[in-house]
Amino acid sequence: MADAPTAEPKEAPEKDKAPPKEKMTLVVFSGELDKAIAAFIIATTGASMGMDVTMFFTFWGLNILKKNEGPAGGKGFFRKMMNRMNRGGPRRLKLSKFHMFGMGTGMMKQFMKENKVPSIDEFIEMAQEMGVKMMPCSTSCGVMGISDDLFRGGIGDQAGAAFFINEARESKVTLFI
Amino acid sequence: MADAPTAEPKEAPEKDKAPPKEKMTLVVFSGELDKAIAAFIIATTGASMGMDVTMFFTFWGLNILKKNEGPAGGKGFFRKMMNRMNRGGPRRLKLSKFHMFGMGTGMMKQFMKENKVPSIDEFIEMAQEMGVKMMPCSTSCGVMGISDDLFRGGIGDQAGAAFFINEARESKVTLFI
Amino acid sequence: MADAPTAEPKEAPEKDKAPPKEKMTLVVFSGELDKAIAAFIIATTGASMGMDVTMFFTFWGLNILKKNEGPAGGKGFFRKMMNRMNRGGPRRLKLSKFHMFGMGTGMMKQFMKENKVPSIDEFIEMAQEMGVKMMPCSTSCGVMGISDDLFRGGIGDQAGAAFFINEARESKVTLFI
């Protein structure tokens, strides 16, 4: 399916022959600002090149899909505590290095703005407009006690690893980020 | 080569046409509990979907294959020291975030149990029963001075990067975790 | 070195039929010594097996391509500051774990030398001789204010995400490291 176009050795631009679109699948495991930027640059560039892109958010990556406002969520005392520390929302993401109590992260955001790189909030909206599918991992949501109402609108339904694998094995590009 | 079986557009479940099974190859570089969980969920789900799964453990990922009990290993003073700090064994794995002197990691293990997510020890046994191949990287073992007797039973032979690449280039899904 | 130069004669099927070479594409996002070693072992082993390998360096991975000597770079006060902290050059890379003020990193370098694993400087030269393409990500360079003169010689031109995706979708093996 996804491989069909490569049967020809030339790898002609897939826009010439309409169906099917080439697929890209990204597992977004990390919830750090730098990795989130990388994931969204790849996803939106892929979509702009005509690919059918699915982002599968798991573990700390779920933070990216959480609302900037609202309760931290989680059922029971310990999950509440974990989710409070691990609050999420695009504006709370930190650099994996040089966070420095917010200074490094703030500088990076400033550099991004100066270079016209969208913020994560803007990237999510762009991706949604471009038809990028963004699905939260159901197992992670279960373990962390995260319910759908903690996520922003327009996000896909929760899906499990079998869904991811089915997408991935039809994809030309699959990355674990 | 790897694409040959998918030349047919239907992409029927590979159980229908016996040979060859679709392959999945995972490089497990990280030795953190959260990444190990992700790797084993993907590997065992892939195997349950009929894929031929190989996990190639390298660097800190080797800790996952180490026994919970027994000596830390390593030849020479400095390797002994490094292996003592980097002891490994599934029960010693820590979260990449919020470890908090064991409290966060312990909470995560509890959440996993409540959600019927297997422990890493259980995942390794499941994976072995499902025929998932688990190979330690020979170069990493050499550099860290880790000998085979530090690993639990039922693990595959040490293999090098050429082995991994050969698996990966025939795989429908390859991830670096 | 281990696997890098050892082209086992039996697995050379793709040399038999001349064109086209199988491709491998690596995104090198991390700038840590251990991940850089993994990336170069995979890249040089792939090249020695006859693959056409492209390494796409982004974010902290750009540090690997920086010169060991020379100015830290960056335009404006804040970028200068960020680049000074995030200086880069292969000899400055640190382990992701157990760096311990240089002791763990120094030990790892010693272990590598004893096991005849090349240093990162040597790996870069090997990779260049083997025809591995090494491209800096243009977006990251822009955001961090990194100009080409901070990189060592022989590095490819800056390229964007679209370039990476085009390589990746023709590749048999694509990893995000």
GROMACS .gro file of C-alpha atoms in nm, chain C residues 1-173:
model
  173
  355MET     CA    1   3.495   0.004   1.553
  356ALA     CA    2   3.357  -0.342   1.583
  357ASP     CA    3   3.114  -0.364   1.301
  358ALA     CA    4   3.188  -0.053   1.109
  359PRO     CA    5   3.442  -0.165   0.854
  360THR     CA    6   3.362  -0.537   0.863
  361ALA     CA    7   3.162  -0.584   0.551
  362GLU     CA    8   3.072  -0.949   0.584
  363PRO     CA    9   3.078  -1.075   0.230
  364LYS     CA   10   2.758  -1.279   0.257
  365GLU     CA   11   2.522  -0.987   0.304
  366ALA     CA   12   2.599  -0.786  -0.004
  367PRO     CA   13   2.293  -0.856  -0.210
  368GLU     CA   14   2.241  -0.498  -0.318
  369LYS     CA   15   2.587  -0.464  -0.462
  370ASP     CA   16   2.501  -0.735  -0.714
  371LYS     CA   17   2.241  -0.520  -0.883
  372ALA     CA   18   2.410  -0.187  -0.926
  373PRO     CA   19   2.142   0.086  -0.906
  374PRO     CA   20   1.994   0.216  -0.691
  375LYS     CA   21   2.165   0.188  -0.355
  376GLU     CA   22   1.945   0.139  -0.053
  377LYS     CA   23   1.918   0.452   0.157
  378MET     CA   24   1.947   0.516   0.528
  379THR     CA   25   1.851   0.848   0.687
  380LEU     CA   26   1.928   0.946   1.045
  381VAL     CA   27   1.797   1.254   1.225
  382VAL     CA   28   2.055   1.334   1.490
  383PHE     CA   29   1.866   1.551   1.738
  384SER     CA   30   2.070   1.474   2.049
  385GLY     CA   31   2.411   1.618   2.120
  386GLU     CA   32   2.517   1.366   2.378
  387LEU     CA   33   2.826   1.152   2.345
  388ASP     CA   34   2.645   0.821   2.383
  389LYS     CA   35   2.380   0.897   2.122
  390ALA     CA   36   2.643   1.040   1.886
  391ILE     CA   37   2.842   0.716   1.914
  392ALA     CA   38   2.530   0.513   1.837
  393ALA     CA   39   2.449   0.735   1.538
  394PHE     CA   40   2.797   0.705   1.389
  395ILE     CA   41   2.824   0.330   1.446
  396ILE     CA   42   2.495   0.284   1.260
  397ALA     CA   43   2.586   0.533   0.985
  398THR     CA   44   2.933   0.397   0.913
  399THR     CA   45   2.820   0.035   0.935
  400GLY     CA   46   2.540   0.114   0.690
  401ALA     CA   47   2.785   0.282   0.452
  402SER     CA   48   3.024  -0.015   0.478
  403MET     CA   49   2.733  -0.239   0.378
  404GLY     CA   50   2.685  -0.036   0.063
  405MET     CA   51   2.403   0.191   0.177
  406ASP     CA   52   2.367   0.553   0.081
  407VAL     CA   53   2.360   0.723   0.423
  408THR     CA   54   2.242   1.075   0.510
  409MET     CA   55   2.271   1.221   0.859
  410PHE     CA   56   2.055   1.523   0.925
  411PHE     CA   57   2.174   1.716   1.232
  412THR     CA   58   1.925   1.928   1.420
  413PHE     CA   59   1.899   2.109   1.757
  414TRP     CA   60   2.160   1.980   2.003
  415GLY     CA   61   2.288   1.742   1.737
  416LEU     CA   62   2.441   2.044   1.562
  417ASN     CA   63   2.699   2.050   1.841
  418ILE     CA   64   2.853   1.737   1.694
  419LEU     CA   65   2.939   1.920   1.373
  420LYS     CA   66   3.088   2.224   1.543
  421LYS     CA   67   3.462   2.278   1.549
  422ASN     CA   68   3.649   2.186   1.864
  423GLU     CA   69   3.824   2.522   1.850
  424GLY     CA   70   3.707   2.867   1.759
  425PRO     CA   71   3.438   3.104   1.877
  426ALA     CA   72   3.110   2.984   2.026
  427GLY     CA   73   2.914   3.190   1.776
  428GLY     CA   74   2.565   3.333   1.772
  429LYS     CA   75   2.441   3.677   1.685
  430GLY     CA   76   2.318   3.909   1.960
  431PHE     CA   77   2.373   3.885   2.332
  432PHE     CA   78   2.128   3.606   2.414
  433ARG     CA   79   2.226   3.380   2.126
  434LYS     CA   80   2.591   3.436   2.213
  435MET     CA   81   2.512   3.333   2.569
  436MET     CA   82   2.316   3.026   2.462
  437ASN     CA   83   2.591   2.919   2.223
  438ARG     CA   84   2.857   2.972   2.484
  439MET     CA   85   2.682   2.734   2.723
  440ASN     CA   86   2.599   2.500   2.440
  441ARG     CA   87   2.941   2.519   2.289
  442GLY     CA   88   2.973   2.193   2.104
  443GLY     CA   89   3.257   2.033   1.915
  444PRO     CA   90   3.300   1.655   1.931
  445ARG     CA   91   3.545   1.670   2.219
  446ARG     CA   92   3.298   1.857   2.441
  447LEU     CA   93   3.012   1.608   2.410
  448LYS     CA   94   2.900   1.455   2.738
  449LEU     CA   95   2.728   1.133   2.834
  450SER     CA   96   2.352   1.162   2.885
  451LYS     CA   97   2.399   0.981   3.218
  452PHE     CA   98   2.686   0.955   3.463
  453HIS     CA   99   2.870   1.254   3.322
  454MET     CA  100   2.973   1.331   3.681
  455PHE     CA  101   3.168   1.650   3.615
  456GLY     CA  102   3.356   1.476   3.336
  457MET     CA  103   3.461   1.160   3.518
  458GLY     CA  104   3.200   0.929   3.370
  459THR     CA  105   3.243   1.081   3.026
  460GLY     CA  106   3.620   1.046   3.051
  461MET     CA  107   3.585   0.683   3.156
  462MET     CA  108   3.357   0.610   2.861
  463LYS     CA  109   3.609   0.765   2.622
  464GLN     CA  110   3.879   0.548   2.774
  465PHE     CA  111   3.663   0.234   2.740
  466MET     CA  112   3.597   0.323   2.376
  467LYS     CA  113   3.967   0.364   2.307
  468GLU     CA  114   4.049   0.031   2.470
  469ASN     CA  115   3.786  -0.138   2.254
  470LYS     CA  116   3.910   0.033   1.938
  471VAL     CA  117   3.587   0.229   1.900
  472PRO     CA  118   3.679   0.553   1.719
  473SER     CA  119   3.635   0.891   1.886
  474ILE     CA  120   3.365   1.119   1.744
  475ASP     CA  121   3.631   1.320   1.561
  476GLU     CA  122   3.755   0.999   1.401
  477PHE     CA  123   3.402   0.881   1.327
  478ILE     CA  124   3.324   1.205   1.143
  479GLU     CA  125   3.632   1.167   0.929
  480MET     CA  126   3.556   0.800   0.861
  481ALA     CA  127   3.199   0.887   0.768
  482GLN     CA  128   3.318   1.159   0.531
  483GLU     CA  129   3.561   0.921   0.362
  484MET     CA  130   3.282   0.665   0.323
  485GLY     CA  131   3.058   0.918   0.153
  486VAL     CA  132   2.810   0.964   0.438
  487LYS     CA  133   2.631   1.295   0.386
  488MET     CA  134   2.610   1.516   0.696
  489MET     CA  135   2.372   1.809   0.670
  490PRO     CA  136   2.290   2.072   0.933
  491CYS     CA  137   1.921   2.158   0.970
  492SER     CA  138   1.867   2.509   0.839
  493THR     CA  139   1.579   2.590   1.075
  494SER     CA  140   1.778   2.497   1.385
  495CYS     CA  141   2.075   2.694   1.260
  496GLY     CA  142   1.850   2.995   1.213
  497VAL     CA  143   1.686   2.968   1.553
  498MET     CA  144   2.016   2.920   1.738
  499GLY     CA  145   2.196   3.180   1.529
  500ILE     CA  146   2.459   2.931   1.412
  501SER     CA  147   2.643   3.021   1.093
  502ASP     CA  148   2.826   2.777   0.865
  503ASP     CA  149   3.172   2.893   0.973
  504LEU     CA  150   3.117   2.733   1.315
  505PHE     CA  151   3.107   2.389   1.152
  506ARG     CA  152   3.407   2.182   1.059
  507GLY     CA  153   3.500   2.144   0.692
  508GLY     CA  154   3.349   1.890   0.459
  509ILE     CA  155   2.999   1.921   0.596
  510GLY     CA  156   2.707   1.942   0.353
  511ASP     CA  157   2.497   2.251   0.297
  512GLN     CA  158   2.221   2.341   0.539
  513ALA     CA  159   1.894   2.176   0.447
  514GLY     CA  160   1.537   2.194   0.573
  515ALA     CA  161   1.280   1.943   0.691
  516ALA     CA  162   1.150   1.890   0.337
  517PHE     CA  163   1.493   1.766   0.233
  518PHE     CA  164   1.497   1.523   0.525
  519ILE     CA  165   1.148   1.394   0.449
  520ASN     CA  166   1.235   1.338   0.085
  521GLU     CA  167   1.536   1.132   0.186
  522ALA     CA  168   1.345   0.946   0.455
  523ARG     CA  169   1.059   0.837   0.238
  524GLU     CA  170   1.301   0.671  -0.003
  525SER     CA  171   1.493   0.507   0.280
  526LYS     CA  172   1.487   0.149   0.400
  527VAL     CA  173   1.597   0.262   0.745
   0.00000   0.00000   0.00000
